[in-house]
Short mmCIF file of C-alpha atoms and ligand atoms in Angstrom, two decimals:
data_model
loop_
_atom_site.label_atom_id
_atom_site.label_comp_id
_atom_site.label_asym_id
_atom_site.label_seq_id
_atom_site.Cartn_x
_atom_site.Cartn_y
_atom_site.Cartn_z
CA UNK A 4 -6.39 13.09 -5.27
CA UNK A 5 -9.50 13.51 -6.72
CA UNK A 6 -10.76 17.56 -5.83
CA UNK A 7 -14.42 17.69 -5.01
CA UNK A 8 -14.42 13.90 -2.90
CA UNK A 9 -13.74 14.16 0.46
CA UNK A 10 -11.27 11.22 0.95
CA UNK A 11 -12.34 7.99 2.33
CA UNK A 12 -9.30 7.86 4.11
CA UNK A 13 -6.23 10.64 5.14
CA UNK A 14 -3.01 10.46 6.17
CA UNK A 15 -2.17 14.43 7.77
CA UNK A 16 1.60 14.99 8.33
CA UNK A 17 1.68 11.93 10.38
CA UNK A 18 4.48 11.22 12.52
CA UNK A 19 5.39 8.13 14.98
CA UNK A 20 8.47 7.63 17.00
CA UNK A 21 9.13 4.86 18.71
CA UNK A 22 11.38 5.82 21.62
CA UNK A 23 14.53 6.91 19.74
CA UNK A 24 13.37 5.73 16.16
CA UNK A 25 11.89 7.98 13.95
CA UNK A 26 9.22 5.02 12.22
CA UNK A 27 7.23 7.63 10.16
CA UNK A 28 8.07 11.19 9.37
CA UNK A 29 5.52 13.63 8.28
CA UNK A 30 3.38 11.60 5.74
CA UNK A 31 0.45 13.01 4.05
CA UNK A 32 -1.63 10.84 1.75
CA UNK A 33 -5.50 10.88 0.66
CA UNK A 34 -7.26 8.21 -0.82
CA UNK A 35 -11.04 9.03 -2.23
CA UNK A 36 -13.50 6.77 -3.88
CA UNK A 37 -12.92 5.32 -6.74
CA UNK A 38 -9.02 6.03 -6.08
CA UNK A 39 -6.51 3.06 -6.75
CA UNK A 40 -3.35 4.84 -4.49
CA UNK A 41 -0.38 2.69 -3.65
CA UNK A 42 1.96 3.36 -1.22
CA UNK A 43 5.69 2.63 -2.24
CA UNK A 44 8.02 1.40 0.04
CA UNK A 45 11.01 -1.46 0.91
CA UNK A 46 10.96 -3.20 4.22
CA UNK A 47 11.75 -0.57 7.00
CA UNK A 48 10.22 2.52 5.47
CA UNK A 49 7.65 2.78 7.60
CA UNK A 50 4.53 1.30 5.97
CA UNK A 51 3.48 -0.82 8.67
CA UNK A 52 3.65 1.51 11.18
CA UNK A 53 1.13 3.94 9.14
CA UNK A 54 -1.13 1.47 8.30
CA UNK A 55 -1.72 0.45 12.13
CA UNK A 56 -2.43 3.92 12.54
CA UNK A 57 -5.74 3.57 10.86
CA UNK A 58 -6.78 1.16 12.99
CA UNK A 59 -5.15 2.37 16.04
CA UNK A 60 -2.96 -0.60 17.13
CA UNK A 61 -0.72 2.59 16.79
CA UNK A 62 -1.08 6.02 17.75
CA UNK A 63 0.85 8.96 15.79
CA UNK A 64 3.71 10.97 17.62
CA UNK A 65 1.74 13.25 15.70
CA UNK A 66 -0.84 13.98 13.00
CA UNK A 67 -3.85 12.93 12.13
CA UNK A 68 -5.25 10.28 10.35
CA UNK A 69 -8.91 10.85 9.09
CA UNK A 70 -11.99 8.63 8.04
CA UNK A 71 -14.43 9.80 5.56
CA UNK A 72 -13.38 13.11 7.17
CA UNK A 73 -13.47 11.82 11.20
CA UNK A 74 -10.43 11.52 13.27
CA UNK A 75 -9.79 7.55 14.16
CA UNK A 76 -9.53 8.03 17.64
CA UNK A 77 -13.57 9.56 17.25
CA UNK A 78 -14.86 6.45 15.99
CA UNK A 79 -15.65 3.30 17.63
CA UNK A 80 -13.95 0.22 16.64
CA UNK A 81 -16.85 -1.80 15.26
CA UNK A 82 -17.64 1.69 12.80
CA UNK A 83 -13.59 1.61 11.68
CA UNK A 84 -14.41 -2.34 10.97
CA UNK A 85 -17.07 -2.01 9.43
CA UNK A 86 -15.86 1.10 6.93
CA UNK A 87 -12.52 -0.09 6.09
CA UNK A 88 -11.73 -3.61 4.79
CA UNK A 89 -7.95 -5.79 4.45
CA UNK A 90 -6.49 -8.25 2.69
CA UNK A 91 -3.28 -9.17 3.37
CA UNK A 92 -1.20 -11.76 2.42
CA UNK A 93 -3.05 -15.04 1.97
CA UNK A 94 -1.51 -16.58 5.47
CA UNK A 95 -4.70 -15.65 7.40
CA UNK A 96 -7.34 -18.19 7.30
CA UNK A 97 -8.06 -20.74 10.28
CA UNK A 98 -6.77 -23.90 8.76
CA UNK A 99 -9.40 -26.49 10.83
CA UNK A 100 -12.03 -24.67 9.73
CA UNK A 101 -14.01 -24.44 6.32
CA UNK A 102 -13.84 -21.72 4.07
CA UNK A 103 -17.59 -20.88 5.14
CA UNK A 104 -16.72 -20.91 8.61
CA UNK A 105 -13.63 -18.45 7.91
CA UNK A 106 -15.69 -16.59 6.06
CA UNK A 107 -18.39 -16.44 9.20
CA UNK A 108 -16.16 -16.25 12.17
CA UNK A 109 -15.62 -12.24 12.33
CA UNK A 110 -19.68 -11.83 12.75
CA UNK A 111 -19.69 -15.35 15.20
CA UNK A 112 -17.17 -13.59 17.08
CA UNK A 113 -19.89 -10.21 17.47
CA UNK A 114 -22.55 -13.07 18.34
CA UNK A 115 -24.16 -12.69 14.54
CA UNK A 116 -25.07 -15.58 12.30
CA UNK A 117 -24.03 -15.48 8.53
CA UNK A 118 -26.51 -16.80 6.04
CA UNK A 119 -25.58 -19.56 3.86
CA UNK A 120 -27.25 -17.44 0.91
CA UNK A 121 -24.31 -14.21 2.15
CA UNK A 122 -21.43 -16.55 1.82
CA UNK A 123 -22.42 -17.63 -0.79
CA UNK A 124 -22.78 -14.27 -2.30
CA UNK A 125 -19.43 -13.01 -1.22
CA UNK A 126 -18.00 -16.33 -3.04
CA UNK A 127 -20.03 -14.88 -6.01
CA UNK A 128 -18.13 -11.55 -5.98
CA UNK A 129 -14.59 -12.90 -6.10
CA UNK A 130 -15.61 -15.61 -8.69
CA UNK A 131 -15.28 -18.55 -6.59
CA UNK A 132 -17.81 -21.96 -6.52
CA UNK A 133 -20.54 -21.31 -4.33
CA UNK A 134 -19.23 -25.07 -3.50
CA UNK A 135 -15.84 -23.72 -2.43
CA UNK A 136 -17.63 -22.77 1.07
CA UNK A 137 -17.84 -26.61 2.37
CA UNK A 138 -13.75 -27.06 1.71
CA UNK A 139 -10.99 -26.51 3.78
CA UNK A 140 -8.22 -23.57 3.09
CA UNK A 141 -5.32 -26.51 2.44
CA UNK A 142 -7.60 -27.55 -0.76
CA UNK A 143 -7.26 -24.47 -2.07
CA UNK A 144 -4.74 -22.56 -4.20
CA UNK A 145 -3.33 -19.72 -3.46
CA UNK A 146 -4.95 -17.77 -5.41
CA UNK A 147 -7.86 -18.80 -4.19
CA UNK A 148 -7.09 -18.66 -0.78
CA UNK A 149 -6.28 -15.07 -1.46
CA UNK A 150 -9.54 -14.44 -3.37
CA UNK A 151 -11.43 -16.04 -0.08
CA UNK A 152 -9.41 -13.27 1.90
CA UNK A 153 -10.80 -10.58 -0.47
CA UNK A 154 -14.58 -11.73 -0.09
CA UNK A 155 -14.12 -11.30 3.86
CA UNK A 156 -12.40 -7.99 3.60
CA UNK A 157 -15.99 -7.59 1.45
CA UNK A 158 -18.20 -8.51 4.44
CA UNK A 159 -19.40 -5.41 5.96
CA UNK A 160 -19.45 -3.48 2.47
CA UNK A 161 -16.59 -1.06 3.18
CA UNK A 162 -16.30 1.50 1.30
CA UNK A 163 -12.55 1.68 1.57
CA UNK A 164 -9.94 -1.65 0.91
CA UNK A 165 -6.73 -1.60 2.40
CA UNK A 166 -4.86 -4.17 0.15
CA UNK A 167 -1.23 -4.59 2.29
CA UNK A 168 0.85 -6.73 -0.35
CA UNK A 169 -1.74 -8.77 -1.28
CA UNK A 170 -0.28 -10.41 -4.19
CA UNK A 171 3.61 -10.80 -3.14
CA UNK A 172 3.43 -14.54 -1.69
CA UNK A 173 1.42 -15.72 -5.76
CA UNK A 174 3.47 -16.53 -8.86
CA UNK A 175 2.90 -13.78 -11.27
CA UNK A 176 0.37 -15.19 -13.40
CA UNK A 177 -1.99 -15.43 -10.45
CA UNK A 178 -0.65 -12.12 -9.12
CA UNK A 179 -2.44 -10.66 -12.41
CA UNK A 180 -5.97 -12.64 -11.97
CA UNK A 181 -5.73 -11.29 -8.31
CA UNK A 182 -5.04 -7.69 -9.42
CA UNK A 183 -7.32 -7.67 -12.19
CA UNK A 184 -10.12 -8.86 -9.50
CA UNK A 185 -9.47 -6.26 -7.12
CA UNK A 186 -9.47 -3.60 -10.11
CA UNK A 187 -13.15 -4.80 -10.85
CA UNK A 188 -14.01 -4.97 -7.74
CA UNK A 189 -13.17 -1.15 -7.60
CA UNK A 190 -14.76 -0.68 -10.49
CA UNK A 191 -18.18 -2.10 -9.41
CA UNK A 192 -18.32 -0.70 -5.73
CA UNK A 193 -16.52 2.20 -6.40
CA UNK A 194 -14.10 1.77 -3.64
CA UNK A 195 -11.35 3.54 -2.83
CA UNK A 196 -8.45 1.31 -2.40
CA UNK A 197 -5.14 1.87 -0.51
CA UNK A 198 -2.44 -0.78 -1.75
CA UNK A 199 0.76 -0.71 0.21
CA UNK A 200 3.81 -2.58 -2.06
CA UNK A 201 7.17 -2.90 -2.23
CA UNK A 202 6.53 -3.81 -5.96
CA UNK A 203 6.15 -0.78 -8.45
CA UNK A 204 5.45 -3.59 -11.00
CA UNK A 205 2.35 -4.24 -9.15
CA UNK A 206 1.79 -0.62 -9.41
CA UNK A 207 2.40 0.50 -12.46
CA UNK A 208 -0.59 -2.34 -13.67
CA UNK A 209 -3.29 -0.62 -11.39
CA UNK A 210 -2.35 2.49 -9.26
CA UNK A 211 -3.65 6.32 -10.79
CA UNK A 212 -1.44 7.97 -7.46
CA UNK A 213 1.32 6.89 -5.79
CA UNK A 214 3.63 7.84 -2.68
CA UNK A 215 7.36 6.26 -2.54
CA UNK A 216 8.35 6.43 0.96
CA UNK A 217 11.88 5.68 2.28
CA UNK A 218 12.81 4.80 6.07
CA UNK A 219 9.67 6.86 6.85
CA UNK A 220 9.78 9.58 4.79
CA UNK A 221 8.28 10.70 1.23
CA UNK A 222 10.37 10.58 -1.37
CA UNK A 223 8.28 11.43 -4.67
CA UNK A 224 4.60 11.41 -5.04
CA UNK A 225 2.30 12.07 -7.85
CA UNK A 226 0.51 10.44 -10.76
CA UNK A 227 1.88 6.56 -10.98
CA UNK A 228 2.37 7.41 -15.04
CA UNK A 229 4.92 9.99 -14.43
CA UNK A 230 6.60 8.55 -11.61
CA UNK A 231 6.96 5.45 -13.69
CA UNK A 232 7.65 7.13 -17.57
CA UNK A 233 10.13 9.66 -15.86
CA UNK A 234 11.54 9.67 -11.88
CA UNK A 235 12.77 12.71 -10.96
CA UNK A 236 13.93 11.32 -7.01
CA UNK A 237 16.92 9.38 -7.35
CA UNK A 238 15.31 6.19 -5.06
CA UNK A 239 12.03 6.18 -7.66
CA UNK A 240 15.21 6.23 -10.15
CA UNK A 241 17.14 3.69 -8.23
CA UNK A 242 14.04 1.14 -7.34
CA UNK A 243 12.83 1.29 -11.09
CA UNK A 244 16.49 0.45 -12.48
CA UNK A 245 16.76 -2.37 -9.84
CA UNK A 246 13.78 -3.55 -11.43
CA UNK A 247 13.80 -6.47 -14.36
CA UNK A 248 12.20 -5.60 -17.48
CA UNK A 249 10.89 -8.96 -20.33
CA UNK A 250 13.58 -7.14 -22.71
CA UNK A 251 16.82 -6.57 -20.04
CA UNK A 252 19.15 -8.59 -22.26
CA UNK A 253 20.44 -11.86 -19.91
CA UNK A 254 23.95 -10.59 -20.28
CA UNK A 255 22.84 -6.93 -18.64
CA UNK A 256 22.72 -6.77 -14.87
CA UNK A 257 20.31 -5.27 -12.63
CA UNK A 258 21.52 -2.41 -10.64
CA UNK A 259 20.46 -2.86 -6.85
CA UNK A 260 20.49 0.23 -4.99
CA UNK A 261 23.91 -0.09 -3.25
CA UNK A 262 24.09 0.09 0.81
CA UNK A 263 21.51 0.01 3.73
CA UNK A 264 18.92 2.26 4.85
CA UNK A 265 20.32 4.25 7.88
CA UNK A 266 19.90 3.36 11.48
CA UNK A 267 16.56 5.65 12.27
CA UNK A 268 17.75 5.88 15.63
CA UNK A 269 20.40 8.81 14.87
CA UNK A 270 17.73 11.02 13.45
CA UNK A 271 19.93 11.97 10.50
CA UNK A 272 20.44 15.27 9.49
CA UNK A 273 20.11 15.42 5.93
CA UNK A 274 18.31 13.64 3.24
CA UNK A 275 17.51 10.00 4.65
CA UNK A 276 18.81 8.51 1.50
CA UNK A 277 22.06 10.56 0.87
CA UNK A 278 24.24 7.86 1.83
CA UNK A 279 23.13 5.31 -0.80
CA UNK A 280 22.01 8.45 -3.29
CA UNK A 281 24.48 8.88 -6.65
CA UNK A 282 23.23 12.25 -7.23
CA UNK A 283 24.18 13.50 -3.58
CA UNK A 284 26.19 16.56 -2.65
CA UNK A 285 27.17 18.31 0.35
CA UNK A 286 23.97 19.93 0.94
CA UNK A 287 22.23 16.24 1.38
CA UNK A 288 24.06 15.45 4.14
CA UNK A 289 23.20 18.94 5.44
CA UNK A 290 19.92 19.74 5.54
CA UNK A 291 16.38 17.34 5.16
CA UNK A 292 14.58 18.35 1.80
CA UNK A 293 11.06 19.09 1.60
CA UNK A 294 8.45 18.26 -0.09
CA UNK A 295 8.48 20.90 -3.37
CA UNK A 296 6.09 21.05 -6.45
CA UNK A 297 7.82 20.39 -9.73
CA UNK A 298 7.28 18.19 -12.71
CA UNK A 299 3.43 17.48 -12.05
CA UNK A 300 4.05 15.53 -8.86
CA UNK A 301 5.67 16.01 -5.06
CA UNK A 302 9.49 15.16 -4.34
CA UNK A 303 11.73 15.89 -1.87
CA UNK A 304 15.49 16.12 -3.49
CA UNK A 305 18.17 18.83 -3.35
CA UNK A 306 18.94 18.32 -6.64
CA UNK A 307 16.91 19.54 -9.56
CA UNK A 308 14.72 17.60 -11.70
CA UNK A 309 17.13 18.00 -14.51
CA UNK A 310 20.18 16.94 -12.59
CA UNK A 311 18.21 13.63 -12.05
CA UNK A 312 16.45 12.98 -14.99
CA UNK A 313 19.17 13.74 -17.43
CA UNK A 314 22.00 12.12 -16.10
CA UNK A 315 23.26 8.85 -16.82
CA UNK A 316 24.71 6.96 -13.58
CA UNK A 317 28.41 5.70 -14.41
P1 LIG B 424 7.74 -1.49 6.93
O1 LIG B 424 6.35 -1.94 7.19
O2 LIG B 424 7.83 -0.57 5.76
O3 LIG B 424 8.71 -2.63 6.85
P2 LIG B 424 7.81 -0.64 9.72
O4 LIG B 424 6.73 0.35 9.95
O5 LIG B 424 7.57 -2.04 10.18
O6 LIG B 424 8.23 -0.59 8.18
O7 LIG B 424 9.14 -0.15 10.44
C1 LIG B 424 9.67 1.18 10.26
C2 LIG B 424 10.80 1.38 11.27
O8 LIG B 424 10.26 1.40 12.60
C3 LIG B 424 11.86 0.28 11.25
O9 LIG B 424 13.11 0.89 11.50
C4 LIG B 424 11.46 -0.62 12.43
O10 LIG B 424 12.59 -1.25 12.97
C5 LIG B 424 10.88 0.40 13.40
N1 LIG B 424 9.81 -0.19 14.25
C6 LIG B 424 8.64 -0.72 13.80
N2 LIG B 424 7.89 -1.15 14.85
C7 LIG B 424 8.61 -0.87 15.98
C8 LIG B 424 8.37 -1.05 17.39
N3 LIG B 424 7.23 -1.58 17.84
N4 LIG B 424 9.33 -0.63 18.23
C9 LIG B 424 10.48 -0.06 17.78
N5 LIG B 424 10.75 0.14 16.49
C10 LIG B 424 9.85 -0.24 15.60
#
């Protein structure tokens, strides 16, 4: 993170159980203006759960989770609205109703009128037709559909975008125009943006910081170039060899991280990912790792960057 900018957005050592199951565990992230961070994770490690944090469909076992520098539970809904904005995935538009009216019905909904001339604007800023506002979402691609869903997340001029895998239902040309849109966008408002992904492809193309979390906890953290050129936690290691590369020969196969993600109801007492790890030894089952400094970044392993880094898995 960025030094001398307060963050738009923070994550302190925030924890959430639910009953028995330990959903988040201790995360601390920032995101500032200007920042493009990306939260890391496969299904079940917890991302959800953080992200309704911020907007308090969830409150933290523990922790707090800041805005511009305020606790969430100190600011009014309509001020969390109207500083933060989301896209999701491109499933959310009203299909009976024009893109215009989708585009309206947030402010309807607070008894405000959107001008014609503001609708069109937003259209502007994610390079749609000004025309596009008079058709319905099932004439659109979905890349445009998706695009639409930017220009509302847009609406009150946040100053912080919350992008929760925004590209994973597009083809991967798309994908890129979408990425490459919210990048300028970024660029022009200098927002900070906060893009939650299971996809460290999508990462590597935009993202200066990045946190990996598994089932809840942080696994490595630090600048996305080194976590990508060399990963020094054996699940960075694991997700990035799992991943498929334009030059992985046909006749090579991928190597899926073998196993599941433990039941988050026993509270384990070691590392989280010891029983799927390659590199583990007797203290992972032991003992939970913390987070230590080494290598330019954050990780939480037992075993030394070397150990990881160096050695070739049979
Ligand atoms: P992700 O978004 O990364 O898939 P989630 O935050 O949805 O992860 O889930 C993290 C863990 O918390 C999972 O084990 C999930 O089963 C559990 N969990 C999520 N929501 C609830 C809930 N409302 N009640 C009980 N367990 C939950």
């Amino acid at each position: 993170m960025n030094q001398q900018t307060q963050p738009l957005l923070e994550f302190r050592d925030v924890c959430k159980s639910y009953d028995r199951t330990q959903a988040v565990a201790s995360i601390s992230v920032a995101v500032a203006r200007r920042e493009f961070v990306a939260l890391v994770g496969a299904s079940g490690s917890g991302k959800s759960t953080l992200l309704k944090t911020v907007n308090r469909l969830v409150d933290p076992s523990s922790g707090t989770v800041l805005i511009d520098g305020d606790p969430v539970e100190s600011l009014p809904l309509a001020a969390l609205r109207r500083r933060i904005g989301y896209v999701f995935q491109s499933v959310g538009l009203f299909p009976h109703m024009s893109v215009g009216e989708n585009i309206a019905i947030g402010p309807r909904i607070s008894g405000q009128k959107l001008t014609r001339e503001r609708i069109a604007e937003l259209l502007d800023l994610v390079d749609l037709e000004r025309s596009m506002a008079t058709r319905m979402p099932n004439e659109l691609s979905g890349g445009q559909r998706q695009r639409v869903m930017i220009a509302m997340a847009l609406l009150c001029r946040p100053g912080l975008l919350i992008a929760d895998e925004p590209t994973t239902a597009l083809d991967v040309t798309v994908q890129a125009q979408i990425l490459e849109l919210l990048r300028s966008l970024q660029r022009e408002f200098q927002l900070g943006i906060l893009l939650i992904t299971h996809d460290l492809g999508v990462v590597s193309a935009l993202c200066e910081e990045a946190l990996v979390m598994y089932a809840g906890r942080r696994m490595e953290a630090g600048a996305t170039h080194d976590l990508l050129r060399m990963p020094t936690h054996p699940y960075t290691r694991g997700l990035l060899d799992s991943l498929p590369h334009l030059d992985t020969p046909v006749s090579q196969r991928l190597e899926p991280i073998p196993g599941q993600p433990p039941d988050l109801g026993r509270a384990p007492t070691g590392c989280v990912f010891a029983n799927r790890c390659p590199f583990a030894v007797d203290a992972c089952s032991r003992s939970e790792p913390s987070m230590q400094r080494a290598a330019n970044r954050w990780r939480a392993c037992h075993r030394s960057v070397q150990e990881i880094t160096e050695a070739t898995i049979a």
